[in-house]
PDB file of N, CA and C in Angstrom:
ATOM      1  N   UNK W   1      -0.876  -9.147  -1.387  1.00 71.00           N
ATOM      2  CA  UNK W   1       0.248  -9.105  -0.503  1.00 71.00           C
ATOM      3  C   UNK W   1       0.211  -7.861   0.386  1.00 71.00           C
ATOM      4  N   UNK W   2      -0.171  -6.718  -0.145  1.00 73.00           N
ATOM      5  CA  UNK W   2      -0.200  -5.492   0.659  1.00 73.00           C
ATOM      6  C   UNK W   2      -1.180  -5.607   1.818  1.00 73.00           C
ATOM      7  N   UNK W   3      -2.297  -6.305   1.599  1.00 75.00           N
ATOM      8  CA  UNK W   3      -3.267  -6.439   2.689  1.00 75.00           C
ATOM      9  C   UNK W   3      -2.695  -7.215   3.872  1.00 75.00           C
ATOM     10  N   UNK W   4      -1.699  -8.069   3.629  1.00 82.00           N
ATOM     11  CA  UNK W   4      -1.054  -8.795   4.727  1.00 82.00           C
ATOM     12  C   UNK W   4      -0.293  -7.855   5.654  1.00 82.00           C
ATOM     13  N   UNK W   5       0.190  -6.736   5.143  1.00 79.00           N
ATOM     14  CA  UNK W   5       0.896  -5.766   5.985  1.00 79.00           C
ATOM     15  C   UNK W   5      -0.014  -5.212   7.066  1.00 79.00           C
ATOM     16  N   UNK W   6      -1.300  -5.137   6.774  1.00 79.00           N
ATOM     17  CA  UNK W   6      -2.243  -4.577   7.737  1.00 79.00           C
ATOM     18  C   UNK W   6      -2.514  -5.528   8.896  1.00 79.00           C
ATOM     19  N   UNK W   7      -2.097  -6.767   8.764  1.00 83.00           N
ATOM     20  CA  UNK W   7      -2.280  -7.742   9.845  1.00 83.00           C
ATOM     21  C   UNK W   7      -1.172  -7.647  10.891  1.00 83.00           C
ATOM     22  N   UNK W   8      -0.097  -6.953  10.562  1.00 86.00           N
ATOM     23  CA  UNK W   8       1.008  -6.806  11.509  1.00 86.00           C
ATOM     24  C   UNK W   8       0.551  -5.956  12.683  1.00 86.00           C
ATOM     25  N   UNK W   9       1.127  -6.183  13.865  1.00 89.00           N
ATOM     26  CA  UNK W   9       0.808  -5.305  15.000  1.00 89.00           C
ATOM     27  C   UNK W   9       1.175  -3.859  14.657  1.00 89.00           C
ATOM     28  N   UNK W  10       0.359  -2.930  15.080  1.00 84.00           N
ATOM     29  CA  UNK W  10       0.537  -1.520  14.697  1.00 84.00           C
ATOM     30  C   UNK W  10       1.956  -0.999  14.945  1.00 84.00           C
ATOM     31  N   UNK W  11       2.592  -1.272  16.086  1.00 88.00           N
ATOM     32  CA  UNK W  11       3.944  -0.724  16.280  1.00 88.00           C
ATOM     33  C   UNK W  11       4.975  -1.256  15.282  1.00 88.00           C
ATOM     34  N   UNK W  12       4.726  -2.425  14.692  1.00 89.00           N
ATOM     35  CA  UNK W  12       5.666  -3.031  13.749  1.00 89.00           C
ATOM     36  C   UNK W  12       5.247  -2.835  12.295  1.00 89.00           C
ATOM     37  N   UNK W  13       4.090  -2.291  12.089  1.00 86.00           N
ATOM     38  CA  UNK W  13       3.537  -2.139  10.746  1.00 86.00           C
ATOM     39  C   UNK W  13       4.294  -1.054   9.979  1.00 86.00           C
ATOM     40  N   UNK W  14       4.648  -1.316   8.716  1.00 89.00           N
ATOM     41  CA  UNK W  14       5.287  -0.271   7.914  1.00 89.00           C
ATOM     42  C   UNK W  14       4.322   0.887   7.686  1.00 89.00           C
ATOM     43  N   UNK W  15       4.861   2.070   7.511  1.00 89.00           N
ATOM     44  CA  UNK W  15       4.024   3.245   7.268  1.00 89.00           C
ATOM     45  C   UNK W  15       3.969   3.601   5.790  1.00 89.00           C
ATOM     46  N   UNK W  16       4.854   2.999   4.992  1.00 91.00           N
ATOM     47  CA  UNK W  16       4.892   3.313   3.565  1.00 91.00           C
ATOM     48  C   UNK W  16       5.332   2.089   2.773  1.00 91.00           C
ATOM     49  N   UNK W  17       4.951   2.097   1.509  1.00 90.00           N
ATOM     50  CA  UNK W  17       5.313   1.021   0.594  1.00 90.00           C
ATOM     51  C   UNK W  17       5.780   1.670  -0.702  1.00 90.00           C
ATOM     52  N   UNK W  18       6.999   1.361  -1.130  1.00 94.00           N
ATOM     53  CA  UNK W  18       7.541   1.878  -2.388  1.00 94.00           C
ATOM     54  C   UNK W  18       7.423   0.765  -3.416  1.00 94.00           C
ATOM     55  N   UNK W  19       6.723   1.055  -4.512  1.00 93.00           N
ATOM     56  CA  UNK W  19       6.460   0.050  -5.545  1.00 93.00           C
ATOM     57  C   UNK W  19       7.321   0.323  -6.771  1.00 93.00           C
ATOM     58  N   UNK W  20       7.680  -0.741  -7.476  1.00 93.00           N
ATOM     59  CA  UNK W  20       8.555  -0.605  -8.637  1.00 93.00           C
ATOM     60  C   UNK W  20       7.868   0.011  -9.842  1.00 93.00           C
ATOM     61  N   UNK W  21       6.539   0.044  -9.846  1.00 94.00           N
ATOM     62  CA  UNK W  21       5.817   0.663 -10.957  1.00 94.00           C
ATOM     63  C   UNK W  21       4.491   1.215 -10.449  1.00 94.00           C
ATOM     64  N   UNK W  22       3.906   2.091 -11.237  1.00 92.00           N
ATOM     65  CA  UNK W  22       2.601   2.638 -10.879  1.00 92.00           C
ATOM     66  C   UNK W  22       1.529   1.549 -10.895  1.00 92.00           C
ATOM     67  N   UNK W  23       1.674   0.588 -11.786  1.00 92.00           N
ATOM     68  CA  UNK W  23       0.711  -0.517 -11.850  1.00 92.00           C
ATOM     69  C   UNK W  23       0.735  -1.321 -10.548  1.00 92.00           C
ATOM     70  N   UNK W  24       1.918  -1.615 -10.056  1.00 91.00           N
ATOM     71  CA  UNK W  24       2.033  -2.343  -8.790  1.00 91.00           C
ATOM     72  C   UNK W  24       1.449  -1.506  -7.656  1.00 91.00           C
ATOM     73  N   UNK W  25       1.702  -0.203  -7.662  1.00 91.00           N
ATOM     74  CA  UNK W  25       1.153   0.680  -6.626  1.00 91.00           C
ATOM     75  C   UNK W  25      -0.370   0.684  -6.677  1.00 91.00           C
ATOM     76  N   UNK W  26      -0.941   0.716  -7.869  1.00 90.00           N
ATOM     77  CA  UNK W  26      -2.392   0.698  -8.019  1.00 90.00           C
ATOM     78  C   UNK W  26      -2.978  -0.592  -7.449  1.00 90.00           C
ATOM     79  N   UNK W  27      -2.337  -1.699  -7.728  1.00 90.00           N
ATOM     80  CA  UNK W  27      -2.819  -2.981  -7.187  1.00 90.00           C
ATOM     81  C   UNK W  27      -2.639  -3.049  -5.677  1.00 90.00           C
ATOM     82  N   UNK W  28      -1.566  -2.464  -5.182  1.00 88.00           N
ATOM     83  CA  UNK W  28      -1.350  -2.435  -3.730  1.00 88.00           C
ATOM     84  C   UNK W  28      -2.428  -1.601  -3.055  1.00 88.00           C
ATOM     85  N   UNK W  29      -2.795  -0.478  -3.675  1.00 88.00           N
ATOM     86  CA  UNK W  29      -3.868   0.359  -3.121  1.00 88.00           C
ATOM     87  C   UNK W  29      -5.156  -0.453  -3.042  1.00 88.00           C
ATOM     88  N   UNK W  30      -5.473  -1.168  -4.111  1.00 87.00           N
ATOM     89  CA  UNK W  30      -6.681  -2.003  -4.103  1.00 87.00           C
ATOM     90  C   UNK W  30      -6.619  -3.039  -2.994  1.00 87.00           C
ATOM     91  N   UNK W  31      -5.447  -3.602  -2.774  1.00 84.00           N
ATOM     92  CA  UNK W  31      -5.290  -4.624  -1.746  1.00 84.00           C
ATOM     93  C   UNK W  31      -5.470  -4.101  -0.335  1.00 84.00           C
ATOM     94  N   UNK W  32      -5.056  -2.863  -0.082  1.00 84.00           N
ATOM     95  CA  UNK W  32      -5.195  -2.333   1.279  1.00 84.00           C
ATOM     96  C   UNK W  32      -6.552  -1.679   1.495  1.00 84.00           C
ATOM     97  N   UNK W  33      -7.192  -1.215   0.432  1.00 84.00           N
ATOM     98  CA  UNK W  33      -8.521  -0.618   0.588  1.00 84.00           C
ATOM     99  C   UNK W  33      -9.575  -1.685   0.848  1.00 84.00           C
ATOM    100  N   UNK W  34      -9.346  -2.872   0.308  1.00 74.00           N
ATOM    101  CA  UNK W  34     -10.305  -3.966   0.465  1.00 74.00           C
ATOM    102  C   UNK W  34     -10.643  -4.255   1.927  1.00 74.00           C
ATOM    103  N   UNK W  35      -9.638  -4.410   2.810  1.00 72.00           N
ATOM    104  CA  UNK W  35      -9.969  -4.658   4.214  1.00 72.00           C
ATOM    105  C   UNK W  35     -10.347  -3.396   4.990  1.00 72.00           C
ATOM    106  N   UNK W  36     -10.449  -2.264   4.318  1.00 76.00           N
ATOM    107  CA  UNK W  36     -10.922  -1.057   4.985  1.00 76.00           C
ATOM    108  C   UNK W  36      -9.849  -0.078   5.416  1.00 76.00           C
ATOM    109  N   UNK W  37      -8.631  -0.249   4.962  1.00 82.00           N
ATOM    110  CA  UNK W  37      -7.561   0.689   5.306  1.00 82.00           C
ATOM    111  C   UNK W  37      -7.736   1.986   4.526  1.00 82.00           C
ATOM    112  N   UNK W  38      -7.078   3.024   4.995  1.00 86.00           N
ATOM    113  CA  UNK W  38      -7.133   4.321   4.318  1.00 86.00           C
ATOM    114  C   UNK W  38      -5.744   4.692   3.830  1.00 86.00           C
ATOM    115  N   UNK W  39      -5.666   5.084   2.568  1.00 87.00           N
ATOM    116  CA  UNK W  39      -4.419   5.550   1.968  1.00 87.00           C
ATOM    117  C   UNK W  39      -4.524   7.063   1.877  1.00 87.00           C
ATOM    118  N   UNK W  40      -3.607   7.834   2.382  1.00 89.00           N
ATOM    119  CA  UNK W  40      -2.322   7.520   3.000  1.00 89.00           C
ATOM    120  C   UNK W  40      -2.358   7.458   4.525  1.00 89.00           C
ATOM    121  N   UNK W  41      -3.524   7.512   5.148  1.00 89.00           N
ATOM    122  CA  UNK W  41      -3.585   7.536   6.613  1.00 89.00           C
ATOM    123  C   UNK W  41      -2.975   6.288   7.249  1.00 89.00           C
ATOM    124  N   UNK W  42      -3.326   5.112   6.750  1.00 86.00           N
ATOM    125  CA  UNK W  42      -2.823   3.865   7.326  1.00 86.00           C
ATOM    126  C   UNK W  42      -1.551   3.374   6.641  1.00 86.00           C
ATOM    127  N   UNK W  43      -1.429   3.634   5.362  1.00 87.00           N
ATOM    128  CA  UNK W  43      -0.258   3.202   4.603  1.00 87.00           C
ATOM    129  C   UNK W  43      -0.073   4.138   3.414  1.00 87.00           C
ATOM    130  N   UNK W  44       1.092   4.759   3.322  1.00 91.00           N
ATOM    131  CA  UNK W  44       1.422   5.612   2.178  1.00 91.00           C
ATOM    132  C   UNK W  44       2.006   4.730   1.079  1.00 91.00           C
ATOM    133  N   UNK W  45       1.715   5.078  -0.164  1.00 89.00           N
ATOM    134  CA  UNK W  45       2.221   4.302  -1.294  1.00 89.00           C
ATOM    135  C   UNK W  45       2.879   5.220  -2.306  1.00 89.00           C
ATOM    136  N   UNK W  46       3.934   4.706  -2.930  1.00 91.00           N
ATOM    137  CA  UNK W  46       4.647   5.455  -3.961  1.00 91.00           C
ATOM    138  C   UNK W  46       4.907   4.507  -5.121  1.00 91.00           C
ATOM    139  N   UNK W  47       4.594   4.946  -6.331  1.00 91.00           N
ATOM    140  CA  UNK W  47       4.877   4.164  -7.525  1.00 91.00           C
ATOM    141  C   UNK W  47       5.857   4.917  -8.407  1.00 91.00           C
ATOM    142  N   UNK W  48       6.573   4.193  -9.255  1.00 87.00           N
ATOM    143  CA  UNK W  48       7.547   4.799 -10.158  1.00 87.00           C
ATOM    144  C   UNK W  48       7.220   4.401 -11.587  1.00 87.00           C
ATOM    145  N   UNK W  49       7.566   5.190 -12.516  1.00 86.00           N
ATOM    146  CA  UNK W  49       7.554   4.986 -13.964  1.00 86.00           C
ATOM    147  C   UNK W  49       6.526   5.842 -14.675  1.00 86.00           C
ATOM    148  N   UNK W  50       5.723   6.600 -13.949  1.00 83.00           N
ATOM    149  CA  UNK W  50       4.785   7.549 -14.556  1.00 83.00           C
ATOM    150  C   UNK W  50       3.888   6.890 -15.608  1.00 83.00           C
ATOM    151  N   UNK W  51       3.272   5.766 -15.247  1.00 74.00           N
ATOM    152  CA  UNK W  51       2.367   5.057 -16.159  1.00 74.00           C
ATOM    153  C   UNK W  51       1.148   5.910 -16.470  1.00 74.00           C
ATOM    154  N   UNK W  52       0.624   5.736 -17.644  1.00 71.00           N
ATOM    155  CA  UNK W  52      -0.565   6.491 -18.055  1.00 71.00           C
ATOM    156  C   UNK W  52      -1.626   5.534 -18.533  1.00 71.00           C
TER     157      UNK W  52
END
């Protein structure tokens, strides 16, 4: 799902994504890195719950 955000036109593209857990944030990072995006340059991500 996160990789779909990169398809939006740049002026409308979100600059950050807040995730409900660190696990979701990790998967979102994988999703945006796959098409070649750079975190945090193209999309900043934040996860919550301090998963280990």
